[in-house]
XYZ file of N, CA and C in Angstrom:
798
model
N -31.806 82.447 -7.928
C -30.832 83.163 -7.103
C -31.349 84.569 -6.800
N -31.290 84.941 -5.534
C -31.852 86.225 -5.122
C -31.022 87.378 -5.672
N -31.712 88.457 -6.039
C -31.037 89.668 -6.494
C -30.300 90.320 -5.326
N -29.144 90.925 -5.579
C -28.441 91.625 -4.497
C -29.319 92.723 -3.911
N -29.195 92.928 -2.617
C -29.989 93.966 -1.953
C -29.633 95.337 -2.527
N -30.663 96.130 -2.722
C -30.445 97.486 -3.230
C -29.804 98.332 -2.141
N -28.722 98.966 -2.460
C -28.045 99.846 -1.510
C -28.030 101.272 -2.048
N -27.618 102.187 -1.187
C -27.488 103.592 -1.596
C -26.569 103.709 -2.807
N -25.433 103.027 -2.744
C -24.464 103.110 -3.825
C -24.949 102.490 -5.110
N -25.617 101.323 -5.013
C -26.074 100.656 -6.232
C -27.259 101.381 -6.854
N -28.137 101.949 -6.015
C -29.280 102.698 -6.543
C -28.825 103.913 -7.331
N -27.811 104.605 -6.831
C -27.308 105.818 -7.483
C -26.179 105.539 -8.469
N -25.797 104.271 -8.609
C -24.698 103.893 -9.509
C -23.447 104.723 -9.209
N -23.121 104.800 -7.925
C -21.983 105.613 -7.523
C -20.662 105.092 -8.073
N -20.602 103.777 -8.317
C -19.367 103.244 -8.883
C -19.090 103.846 -10.254
N -20.148 104.133 -11.011
C -19.995 104.778 -12.317
C -19.851 106.291 -12.177
N -20.683 106.859 -11.320
C -20.730 108.320 -11.190
C -19.416 108.886 -10.674
N -18.842 108.239 -9.673
C -17.649 108.789 -9.028
C -16.351 108.413 -9.731
N -16.471 107.600 -10.770
C -15.276 107.275 -11.565
C -15.393 107.828 -12.978
N -16.311 108.791 -13.163
C -16.531 109.374 -14.498
C -15.734 110.657 -14.711
N -14.802 110.955 -13.822
C -13.981 112.155 -13.952
C -12.583 111.716 -14.417
N -12.210 112.148 -15.614
C -10.951 111.709 -16.203
C -10.156 112.924 -16.693
N -9.363 113.525 -15.814
C -8.533 114.664 -16.232
C -7.629 114.281 -17.397
N -7.429 115.223 -18.313
C -6.605 114.962 -19.501
C -5.265 115.678 -19.439
N -5.090 116.573 -18.476
C -3.832 117.308 -18.386
C -2.697 116.389 -17.929
N -1.490 116.653 -18.446
C -0.302 115.887 -18.078
C 0.876 116.838 -17.886
N 1.431 116.918 -16.698
C 0.988 116.213 -15.493
C -0.387 116.706 -15.056
N -1.098 115.873 -14.336
C -2.470 116.210 -13.985
C -2.525 117.466 -13.130
N -3.308 118.457 -13.603
C -3.460 119.706 -12.857
C -4.479 119.516 -11.737
N -4.135 119.955 -10.563
C -5.005 119.788 -9.396
C -6.407 120.340 -9.653
N -6.500 121.474 -10.325
C -7.775 122.188 -10.451
C -8.648 121.691 -11.597
N -8.166 120.748 -12.380
C -8.993 120.233 -13.481
C -10.197 119.467 -12.952
N -10.055 118.817 -11.802
C -11.191 118.081 -11.244
C -12.356 119.017 -10.962
N -12.075 120.207 -10.442
C -13.131 121.209 -10.225
C -13.851 121.498 -11.538
N -13.098 121.707 -12.595
C -13.665 122.050 -13.897
C -14.576 120.934 -14.407
N -14.144 119.693 -14.243
C -14.936 118.546 -14.712
C -16.208 118.393 -13.889
N -16.069 118.416 -12.565
C -17.233 118.228 -11.682
C -18.254 119.333 -11.896
N -17.780 120.569 -12.039
C -18.686 121.697 -12.298
C -19.556 121.424 -13.516
N -18.955 120.989 -14.605
C -19.709 120.796 -15.843
C -20.546 119.520 -15.811
N -20.071 118.495 -15.159
C -20.874 117.279 -15.052
C -22.127 117.516 -14.219
N -21.976 118.203 -13.091
C -23.156 118.468 -12.263
C -24.116 119.416 -12.973
N -23.584 120.353 -13.744
C -24.458 121.231 -14.531
C -25.304 120.412 -15.502
N -24.695 119.422 -16.132
C -25.440 118.590 -17.070
C -26.516 117.776 -16.363
N -26.244 117.340 -15.134
C -27.265 116.615 -14.369
C -28.438 117.533 -14.036
N -28.143 118.758 -13.619
C -29.221 119.708 -13.344
C -29.989 120.046 -14.616
N -29.279 120.154 -15.745
C -29.952 120.423 -17.010
C -30.873 119.261 -17.391
N -30.455 118.045 -17.089
C -31.314 116.893 -17.366
C -32.624 117.007 -16.593
N -32.532 117.383 -15.322
C -33.743 117.558 -14.522
C -34.559 118.741 -15.029
N -33.882 119.823 -15.411
C -34.589 120.994 -15.931
C -35.392 120.634 -17.174
N -34.808 119.864 -18.072
C -35.514 119.422 -19.282
C -36.701 118.539 -18.929
N -36.521 117.683 -17.949
C -37.595 116.795 -17.499
C -38.794 117.603 -16.995
N -38.518 118.609 -16.163
C -39.596 119.427 -15.602
C -40.221 120.326 -16.659
N -39.408 120.873 -17.535
C -39.912 121.775 -18.567
C -40.779 121.025 -19.575
N -40.351 119.837 -19.958
C -41.162 119.019 -20.864
C -42.496 118.674 -20.209
N -42.450 118.326 -18.929
C -43.690 118.025 -18.203
C -44.621 119.220 -18.155
N -44.057 120.417 -17.925
C -44.880 121.627 -17.873
C -45.535 121.910 -19.219
N -44.800 121.675 -20.308
C -45.387 121.845 -21.642
C -46.574 120.908 -21.829
N -46.405 119.659 -21.426
C -47.488 118.681 -21.540
C -48.677 119.080 -20.674
N -48.406 119.592 -19.475
C -49.479 120.002 -18.566
C -50.308 121.136 -19.170
N -49.627 122.132 -19.741
C -50.352 123.246 -20.356
C -51.171 122.770 -21.546
N -50.633 121.800 -22.290
C -51.353 121.289 -23.460
C -52.664 120.616 -23.071
N -52.720 120.077 -21.867
C -53.969 119.444 -21.417
C -54.692 120.286 -20.357
N -54.362 121.596 -20.329
C -55.061 122.566 -19.484
C -54.895 122.341 -17.990
N -53.833 121.678 -17.583
C -53.579 121.461 -16.163
C -52.590 122.528 -15.678
N -53.100 123.724 -15.459
C -52.249 124.841 -15.068
C -51.628 124.637 -13.682
N -52.375 124.150 -12.676
C -51.748 123.960 -11.358
C -50.527 123.042 -11.391
N -50.613 121.939 -12.133
C -49.475 121.031 -12.201
C -48.319 121.669 -12.976
N -48.630 122.410 -14.023
C -47.581 123.113 -14.768
C -46.861 124.097 -13.864
N -47.613 124.826 -13.021
C -46.997 125.784 -12.111
C -46.101 125.087 -11.097
N -46.506 123.894 -10.657
C -45.679 123.122 -9.730
C -44.344 122.769 -10.387
N -44.391 122.316 -11.621
C -43.161 121.934 -12.314
C -42.278 123.151 -12.594
N -42.903 124.267 -12.939
C -42.126 125.481 -13.203
C -41.477 126.012 -11.926
N -42.157 125.842 -10.789
C -41.565 126.244 -9.518
C -40.312 125.415 -9.230
N -40.383 124.127 -9.518
C -39.203 123.279 -9.324
C -38.101 123.666 -10.300
N -38.481 123.970 -11.523
C -37.495 124.398 -12.520
C -36.734 125.623 -12.023
N -37.417 126.548 -11.390
C -36.756 127.753 -10.892
C -35.724 127.408 -9.821
N -36.021 126.433 -8.971
C -35.056 126.011 -7.962
C -33.839 125.354 -8.618
N -34.072 124.602 -9.677
C -32.962 124.008 -10.422
C -32.097 125.115 -11.015
N -32.742 126.130 -11.559
C -31.988 127.263 -12.115
C -31.118 127.929 -11.054
N -31.640 128.042 -9.845
C -30.852 128.658 -8.773
C -29.594 127.842 -8.491
N -29.713 126.509 -8.538
C -28.536 125.667 -8.355
C -27.505 125.926 -9.454
N -27.984 126.023 -10.685
C -27.089 126.265 -11.816
C -26.407 127.634 -11.700
N -27.145 128.618 -11.232
C -26.577 129.963 -11.074
C -25.496 129.965 -10.003
N -25.790 129.348 -8.861
C -24.849 129.383 -7.740
C -23.584 128.585 -8.016
N -23.661 127.618 -8.925
C -22.470 126.833 -9.236
C -21.345 127.684 -9.800
N -21.687 128.797 -10.436
C -20.644 129.645 -11.008
C -19.725 130.192 -9.927
N -20.229 130.362 -8.709
C -19.386 130.900 -7.637
C -18.275 129.927 -7.271
N -18.510 128.625 -7.477
C -17.470 127.633 -7.219
C -16.422 127.692 -8.329
N -16.888 127.715 -9.579
C -15.932 127.751 -10.690
C -15.138 129.051 -10.697
N -15.739 130.116 -10.171
C -15.056 131.409 -10.152
C -13.845 131.414 -9.232
N -13.684 130.377 -8.409
C -12.478 130.276 -7.571
C -11.275 129.812 -8.392
N -11.528 129.413 -9.659
C -10.441 128.992 -10.544
C -9.743 130.230 -11.099
N -8.502 130.428 -10.748
C -7.776 131.622 -11.197
C -7.263 131.423 -12.626
N -6.928 132.522 -13.315
C -6.381 132.392 -14.674
C -5.152 131.487 -14.732
N -4.278 131.596 -13.746
C -3.067 130.772 -13.726
C -3.413 129.292 -13.592
N -4.362 128.987 -12.715
C -4.769 127.591 -12.510
C -5.418 127.012 -13.767
N -6.233 127.826 -14.432
C -6.911 127.344 -15.637
C -5.916 127.080 -16.758
N -4.915 127.931 -16.886
C -3.953 127.760 -17.969
C -3.161 126.464 -17.845
N -3.128 125.889 -16.654
C -2.364 124.656 -16.460
C -3.019 123.439 -17.119
N -4.297 123.564 -17.479
C -4.928 122.438 -18.188
C -5.748 122.866 -19.395
N -5.940 124.156 -19.592
C -6.784 124.613 -20.697
C -6.310 124.104 -22.057
N -5.019 124.089 -22.273
C -4.488 123.670 -23.564
C -4.764 122.220 -23.896
N -5.128 121.431 -22.883
C -5.409 120.014 -23.112
C -6.870 119.772 -23.512
N -7.716 120.799 -23.451
C -9.152 120.621 -23.694
C -9.496 120.531 -25.175
N -8.553 120.897 -26.042
C -8.759 120.758 -27.476
C -9.954 121.551 -27.969
N -10.790 120.893 -28.762
C -11.945 121.565 -29.366
C -13.211 121.453 -28.528
N -13.112 120.858 -27.340
C -14.305 120.728 -26.495
C -14.724 122.093 -25.971
N -16.023 122.308 -25.868
C -16.544 123.608 -25.458
C -17.947 123.448 -24.890
N -18.284 124.305 -23.923
C -19.641 124.310 -23.389
C -20.672 124.627 -24.461
N -20.232 125.227 -25.562
C -21.123 125.502 -26.693
C -21.724 124.204 -27.226
N -21.061 123.082 -26.946
C -21.498 121.785 -27.450
C -22.450 121.067 -26.493
N -22.944 121.747 -25.474
C -23.906 121.133 -24.550
C -25.263 121.034 -25.231
N -25.614 119.839 -25.672
C -26.890 119.693 -26.382
C -28.073 119.832 -25.429
N -27.872 119.524 -24.145
C -28.986 119.682 -23.202
C -29.324 121.159 -23.009
N -28.302 121.999 -22.961
C -28.579 123.428 -22.847
C -29.300 123.931 -24.093
N -28.892 123.455 -25.259
C -29.563 123.861 -26.500
C -31.013 123.386 -26.507
N -31.245 122.175 -26.023
C -32.614 121.654 -25.956
C -33.461 122.504 -25.011
N -32.853 122.960 -23.910
C -33.570 123.830 -22.978
C -33.979 125.124 -23.671
N -33.053 125.713 -24.422
C -33.387 126.922 -25.162
C -34.502 126.663 -26.170
N -34.441 125.525 -26.856
C -35.490 125.183 -27.825
C -36.851 125.122 -27.141
N -36.916 124.454 -25.995
C -38.193 124.297 -25.303
C -38.710 125.627 -24.761
N -37.811 126.582 -24.556
C -38.230 127.905 -24.110
C -38.577 128.816 -25.286
N -38.288 128.350 -26.514
C -38.716 129.107 -27.689
C -37.619 129.603 -28.600
N -36.352 129.493 -28.182
C -35.244 129.964 -29.025
C -34.858 128.860 -30.003
N -35.714 128.614 -30.973
C -35.509 127.535 -31.933
C -34.466 127.946 -32.979
N -33.600 127.010 -33.316
C -32.569 127.249 -34.323
C -32.232 125.922 -34.998
N -32.907 125.582 -36.103
C -32.639 124.308 -36.785
C -31.174 124.141 -37.168
N -30.481 125.241 -37.434
C -29.084 125.161 -37.811
C -28.204 124.593 -36.712
N -28.676 124.649 -35.467
C -27.890 124.132 -34.357
C -27.707 122.617 -34.460
N -28.581 121.940 -35.185
C -28.440 120.495 -35.357
C -27.135 120.140 -36.055
N -26.642 121.050 -36.897
C -25.402 120.783 -37.621
C -24.209 120.670 -36.677
N -24.293 121.359 -35.536
C -23.202 121.295 -34.559
C -23.034 119.875 -34.028
N -24.138 119.116 -34.051
C -24.143 117.768 -33.487
C -24.320 116.710 -34.572
N -23.779 117.006 -35.754
C -23.940 116.103 -36.899
C -23.427 114.703 -36.613
N -22.401 114.573 -35.786
C -21.833 113.265 -35.518
C -22.309 112.629 -34.232
N -23.320 113.204 -33.604
C -23.820 112.695 -32.320
C -25.307 112.392 -32.454
N -25.623 111.134 -32.735
C -27.014 110.756 -33.004
C -27.907 110.970 -31.791
N -27.393 110.648 -30.587
C -28.199 110.807 -29.376
C -28.559 112.278 -29.158
N -27.574 113.160 -29.352
C -27.821 114.588 -29.175
C -28.828 115.093 -30.203
N -28.680 114.665 -31.442
C -29.593 115.099 -32.497
C -31.024 114.628 -32.225
N -31.168 113.452 -31.639
C -32.499 112.933 -31.311
C -33.177 113.828 -30.281
N -32.430 114.195 -29.231
C -32.983 115.062 -28.190
C -33.327 116.437 -28.757
N -32.426 116.989 -29.550
C -32.637 118.326 -30.098
C -33.767 118.357 -31.123
N -33.855 117.316 -31.936
C -34.919 117.267 -32.937
C -36.287 117.208 -32.268
N -36.385 116.416 -31.193
C -37.655 116.328 -30.463
C -38.035 117.687 -29.878
N -37.053 118.405 -29.326
C -37.324 119.724 -28.755
C -37.657 120.747 -29.842
N -37.040 120.584 -31.001
C -37.273 121.506 -32.118
C -38.672 121.317 -32.696
N -39.100 120.071 -32.790
C -40.356 119.754 -33.467
C -41.599 120.029 -32.625
N -41.454 120.084 -31.328
C -42.638 120.269 -30.487
C -42.856 121.745 -30.163
N -44.073 122.131 -29.838
C -44.322 123.519 -29.421
C -43.512 123.844 -28.169
N -43.050 125.079 -28.087
C -42.295 125.511 -26.913
C -43.244 125.761 -25.738
N -42.664 126.037 -24.594
C -43.468 126.384 -23.420
C -44.356 127.585 -23.717
N -43.805 128.568 -24.392
C -44.567 129.782 -24.720
C -45.669 129.469 -25.727
N -45.366 128.607 -26.707
C -46.392 128.194 -27.667
C -47.567 127.545 -26.945
N -47.257 126.647 -26.014
C -48.317 125.944 -25.289
C -49.117 126.908 -24.427
N -48.451 127.890 -23.852
C -49.151 128.863 -23.029
C -50.078 129.725 -23.880
N -49.612 130.166 -25.044
C -50.456 130.972 -25.929
C -51.654 130.171 -26.428
N -51.459 128.900 -26.692
C -52.576 128.046 -27.111
C -53.593 127.893 -25.982
N -53.096 127.760 -24.762
C -54.015 127.680 -23.615
C -54.811 128.973 -23.485
N -54.130 130.118 -23.652
C -54.839 131.399 -23.583
C -55.951 131.463 -24.626
N -55.652 130.986 -25.825
C -56.667 131.006 -26.884
C -57.845 130.120 -26.500
N -57.581 128.954 -25.911
C -58.672 128.069 -25.495
C -59.494 128.695 -24.369
N -58.855 129.583 -23.604
C -59.569 130.278 -22.516
C -60.350 131.486 -23.029
N -60.230 131.783 -24.313
C -60.984 132.895 -24.869
C -60.221 134.185 -25.041
N -58.947 134.188 -24.754
C -58.133 135.391 -24.967
C -57.852 135.539 -26.462
N -57.819 136.772 -26.971
C -57.735 137.008 -28.423
C -56.329 136.837 -29.011
N -55.778 135.638 -28.896
C -54.476 135.356 -29.496
C -54.669 135.202 -31.000
N -53.957 135.937 -31.825
C -54.155 135.869 -33.280
C -53.950 134.457 -33.826
N -54.761 134.092 -34.796
C -54.715 132.748 -35.369
C -53.369 132.431 -36.001
N -52.765 133.428 -36.664
C -51.484 133.149 -37.318
C -50.369 132.879 -36.313
N -50.512 133.406 -35.100
C -49.551 133.106 -34.043
C -49.694 131.652 -33.614
N -50.919 131.192 -33.502
C -51.195 129.822 -33.086
C -50.797 128.803 -34.151
N -50.846 129.223 -35.399
C -50.597 128.292 -36.505
C -49.177 128.378 -37.058
N -48.321 129.161 -36.442
C -46.973 129.360 -36.973
C -46.160 128.067 -36.903
N -45.087 128.012 -37.660
C -44.183 126.877 -37.657
C -43.418 126.863 -36.336
N -43.639 125.831 -35.517
C -43.024 125.800 -34.193
C -41.524 125.525 -34.245
N -40.992 125.215 -35.423
C -39.551 125.005 -35.560
C -38.792 126.320 -35.728
N -39.515 127.410 -35.808
C -38.895 128.724 -35.954
C -38.972 129.482 -34.629
N -38.059 130.415 -34.393
C -38.103 131.174 -33.139
C -39.282 132.131 -33.097
N -39.816 132.342 -31.915
C -40.893 133.311 -31.736
C -40.348 134.723 -31.907
N -41.102 135.558 -32.592
C -40.736 136.965 -32.759
C -41.756 137.839 -32.039
N -41.271 138.912 -31.447
C -42.165 139.788 -30.691
C -43.311 140.286 -31.568
N -44.520 140.229 -31.018
C -45.736 140.598 -31.747
C -46.523 141.584 -30.892
N -46.705 142.826 -31.351
C -47.422 143.828 -30.549
C -48.858 143.423 -30.230
N -49.435 142.558 -31.055
C -50.805 142.116 -30.769
C -50.859 141.296 -29.483
N -49.803 140.567 -29.203
C -49.766 139.775 -27.973
C -49.583 140.665 -26.743
N -48.943 141.802 -26.933
C -48.811 142.747 -25.817
C -50.191 143.160 -25.339
N -51.104 143.374 -26.271
C -52.470 143.747 -25.906
C -53.191 142.607 -25.199
N -52.921 141.372 -25.625
C -53.505 140.215 -24.945
C -53.064 140.201 -23.487
N -51.784 140.379 -23.263
C -51.264 140.343 -21.895
C -51.680 141.588 -21.108
N -51.879 142.683 -21.806
C -52.355 143.879 -21.110
C -53.728 143.619 -20.493
N -54.574 142.911 -21.213
C -55.888 142.569 -20.676
C -55.790 141.699 -19.432
N -54.812 140.798 -19.418
C -54.607 139.918 -18.262
C -54.083 140.715 -17.074
N -53.109 141.591 -17.318
C -52.497 142.351 -16.237
C -53.404 143.464 -15.713
N -54.355 143.883 -16.521
C -55.289 144.917 -16.061
C -56.313 144.362 -15.074
N -56.570 143.053 -15.131
C -57.573 142.458 -14.240
C -57.113 141.069 -13.793
N -56.001 140.979 -13.062
C -55.438 139.675 -12.706
C -56.360 138.817 -11.840
N -57.195 139.473 -11.009
C -58.066 138.712 -10.117
C -59.089 137.871 -10.887
N -59.360 138.222 -12.140
C -60.321 137.463 -12.934
C -59.703 136.234 -13.600
N -58.385 136.237 -13.768
C -57.691 135.123 -14.428
C -56.392 134.834 -13.662
N -56.528 134.574 -12.374
C -55.354 134.542 -11.515
C -54.345 133.484 -11.929
N -54.807 132.286 -12.314
C -53.848 131.227 -12.664
C -53.050 131.595 -13.916
N -53.692 132.260 -14.858
C -53.002 132.710 -16.063
C -52.013 133.824 -15.718
N -52.451 134.755 -14.893
C -51.588 135.850 -14.447
C -50.363 135.302 -13.715
N -50.590 134.317 -12.858
C -49.482 133.705 -12.118
C -48.505 133.006 -13.064
N -49.049 132.371 -14.097
C -48.182 131.709 -15.074
C -47.319 132.724 -15.806
N -47.890 133.865 -16.150
C -47.109 134.933 -16.792
C -45.909 135.299 -15.934
N -46.142 135.469 -14.642
C -45.062 135.868 -13.751
C -44.035 134.755 -13.558
N -44.492 133.505 -13.590
C -43.557 132.379 -13.518
C -42.626 132.384 -14.733
N -43.171 132.666 -15.898
C -42.354 132.700 -17.107
C -41.322 133.825 -17.025
N -41.722 134.956 -16.475
C -40.778 136.058 -16.307
C -39.675 135.657 -15.330
N -40.034 134.976 -14.252
C -39.028 134.491 -13.300
C -38.023 133.571 -13.983
N -38.531 132.666 -14.813
C -37.667 131.707 -15.494
C -36.705 132.424 -16.437
N -37.221 133.406 -17.173
C -36.327 134.152 -18.067
C -35.309 134.966 -17.274
N -35.733 135.584 -16.188
C -34.798 136.333 -15.348
C -33.684 135.419 -14.844
N -34.063 134.228 -14.400
C -33.072 133.280 -13.897
C -32.084 132.876 -14.991
N -32.600 132.662 -16.185
C -31.710 132.263 -17.271
C -30.753 133.396 -17.631
N -31.257 134.617 -17.562
C -30.378 135.755 -17.828
C -29.320 135.903 -16.732
N -29.693 135.614 -15.490
C -28.718 135.637 -14.404
C -27.659 134.562 -14.618
N -28.089 133.379 -15.067
C -27.146 132.295 -15.353
C -26.167 132.737 -16.440
N -26.693 133.338 -17.496
C -25.837 133.808 -18.584
C -24.860 134.877 -18.097
N -25.353 135.785 -17.260
C -24.495 136.856 -16.758
C -23.384 136.292 -15.888
N -23.726 135.344 -14.998
C -22.699 134.728 -14.152
C -21.687 133.957 -14.999
N -22.178 133.321 -16.061
C -21.284 132.622 -16.982
C -20.310 133.627 -17.605
N -20.848 134.729 -18.109
C -20.024 135.769 -18.723
C -18.956 136.269 -17.761
N -19.348 136.620 -16.533
C -18.398 137.198 -15.585
C -17.355 136.180 -15.144
N -17.752 134.899 -15.063
C -16.777 133.866 -14.711
C -15.752 133.706 -15.821
N -16.220 133.747 -17.066
C -15.304 133.652 -18.200
C -14.371 134.857 -18.226
N -14.920 136.041 -18.010
C -14.093 137.249 -18.036
C -12.999 137.210 -16.973
N -13.319 136.723 -15.779
C -12.320 136.729 -14.714
C -11.312 135.596 -14.863
N -11.657 134.603 -15.719
C -10.762 133.463 -15.890
C -9.871 133.607 -17.117
N -10.453 134.034 -18.265
C -9.638 134.149 -19.492
C -9.709 135.539 -20.111
N -10.399 136.462 -19.445
C -10.515 137.804 -20.006
C -11.321 137.782 -21.293
N -10.778 138.370 -22.361
C -11.495 138.435 -23.634
C -10.807 137.592 -24.705
N -10.092 136.560 -24.248
C -9.469 135.648 -25.191
C -10.519 134.770 -25.855
N -10.124 134.160 -26.983
C -11.013 133.219 -27.659
C -11.309 132.045 -26.742
N -12.580 131.589 -26.749
C -12.958 130.472 -25.897
C -12.499 129.151 -26.471
N -12.633 128.070 -25.662
C -12.299 126.741 -26.163
C -13.263 126.374 -27.280
N -12.800 125.547 -28.194
C -13.647 125.147 -29.314
C -13.781 126.213 -30.379
N -13.010 127.335 -30.237
C -13.040 128.371 -31.261
C -14.129 129.402 -31.093
N -14.903 129.359 -29.988
C -15.926 130.371 -29.772
C -15.263 131.705 -29.455
N -16.030 132.763 -29.530
C -15.473 134.096 -29.291
C -15.453 134.449 -27.810
N -15.769 133.482 -26.958
C -15.633 133.693 -25.526
C -16.594 134.721 -24.973
N -16.055 135.669 -24.190
C -16.888 136.631 -23.474
C -17.739 137.481 -24.409
N -17.225 137.842 -25.568
C -18.001 138.682 -26.485
C -19.252 137.960 -26.970
N -19.139 136.646 -27.218
C -20.307 135.861 -27.610
C -21.324 135.819 -26.474
N -20.849 135.571 -25.255
C -21.741 135.473 -24.102
C -22.441 136.800 -23.826
N -21.750 137.908 -24.099
C -22.374 139.214 -23.886
C -23.510 139.449 -24.887
N -23.324 138.992 -26.121
C -24.367 139.191 -27.143
C -25.644 138.420 -26.807
N -25.527 137.218 -26.278
C -26.730 136.420 -26.032
C -27.530 136.929 -24.843
N -26.972 137.871 -24.087
C -27.750 138.467 -23.002
C -28.967 139.211 -23.530
N -28.945 139.595 -24.804
C -30.063 140.332 -25.395
C -31.187 139.422 -25.873
N -30.968 138.099 -25.843
C -31.988 137.174 -26.316
C -33.121 137.055 -25.304
N -34.351 137.287 -25.766
C -35.521 137.185 -24.887
C -36.425 136.056 -25.365
N -36.916 135.263 -24.432
C -37.806 134.156 -24.767
C -39.270 134.590 -24.791
N -39.628 135.493 -23.895
C -41.035 135.914 -23.765
C -41.111 137.439 -23.859
N -40.801 138.002 -25.016
C -40.645 139.465 -25.118
C -41.894 140.252 -24.761
N -43.062 139.723 -25.071
C -44.295 140.465 -24.799
C -44.563 140.592 -23.300
N -44.064 139.649 -22.507
C -44.255 139.716 -21.067
C -43.409 140.811 -20.433
N -42.409 141.266 -21.155
C -41.637 142.424 -20.719
C -42.210 143.699 -21.327
N -42.618 143.631 -22.587
C -43.156 144.800 -23.272
C -44.453 145.280 -22.623
N -45.232 144.353 -22.060
C -46.508 144.744 -21.478
C -46.312 145.662 -20.273
N -45.175 145.578 -19.633
C -44.926 146.431 -18.465
C -44.841 147.905 -18.852
N -44.370 148.157 -20.054
C -44.335 149.521 -20.551
C -45.729 149.988 -20.965
N -46.543 149.043 -21.429
C -47.875 149.389 -21.935
C -48.891 149.625 -20.829
N -48.636 149.132 -19.629
C -49.635 149.266 -18.565
C -49.785 150.718 -18.102
């Protein structure tokens, strides 16, 4: 018996995708659908971001800088989509949100394991975060894989060492399950690159791509913070998080600190 012809709807599984929105408010609040769609589409973009970021890590590990740059360029476009989505959610007024917020229970964006995996792959490793997902085996599998592998920055520093740049051995041999800490010795490594970019253009370009990615992530965090502030002010967030105050603190987190510090050293 012949297989049914592939259609647009069957290829994209639209029957599943478009019926995956299940408001929990009673009576159903009109604006809850916006809230659900916003977060579902964010998770889809995060899935693609993880796909591209993992590929870029693999590319750097095998010295394929051009392909890594291609994937990082796409990642930046994905980040722009994630940033702009906040403007849609920001149309949700405090009054509209209160009509369904109480039905959300302990659910919180803090529980997005894909976002945590993205942070891990960028270098913000935190083994303790696995405890948040103690009851979710699929999430723990994704997070453990991201925790155990070298981050994008780790792979880039290893590539620099293979190219002959004086990256300290203890930096290369560190436990990749721990977060990277700013190292003044690496500032000098990057100073050498920035002093003569024409001699190592692909490496110099990669440095700037990493800065773009961090800038974009900080913009995403800032838009998240401002959307939360305009929607719930400084109230406690869903799931017991501290809301806006927590989001403001994470703005200080840097993934590639030496790439910023080198600008002062030049």
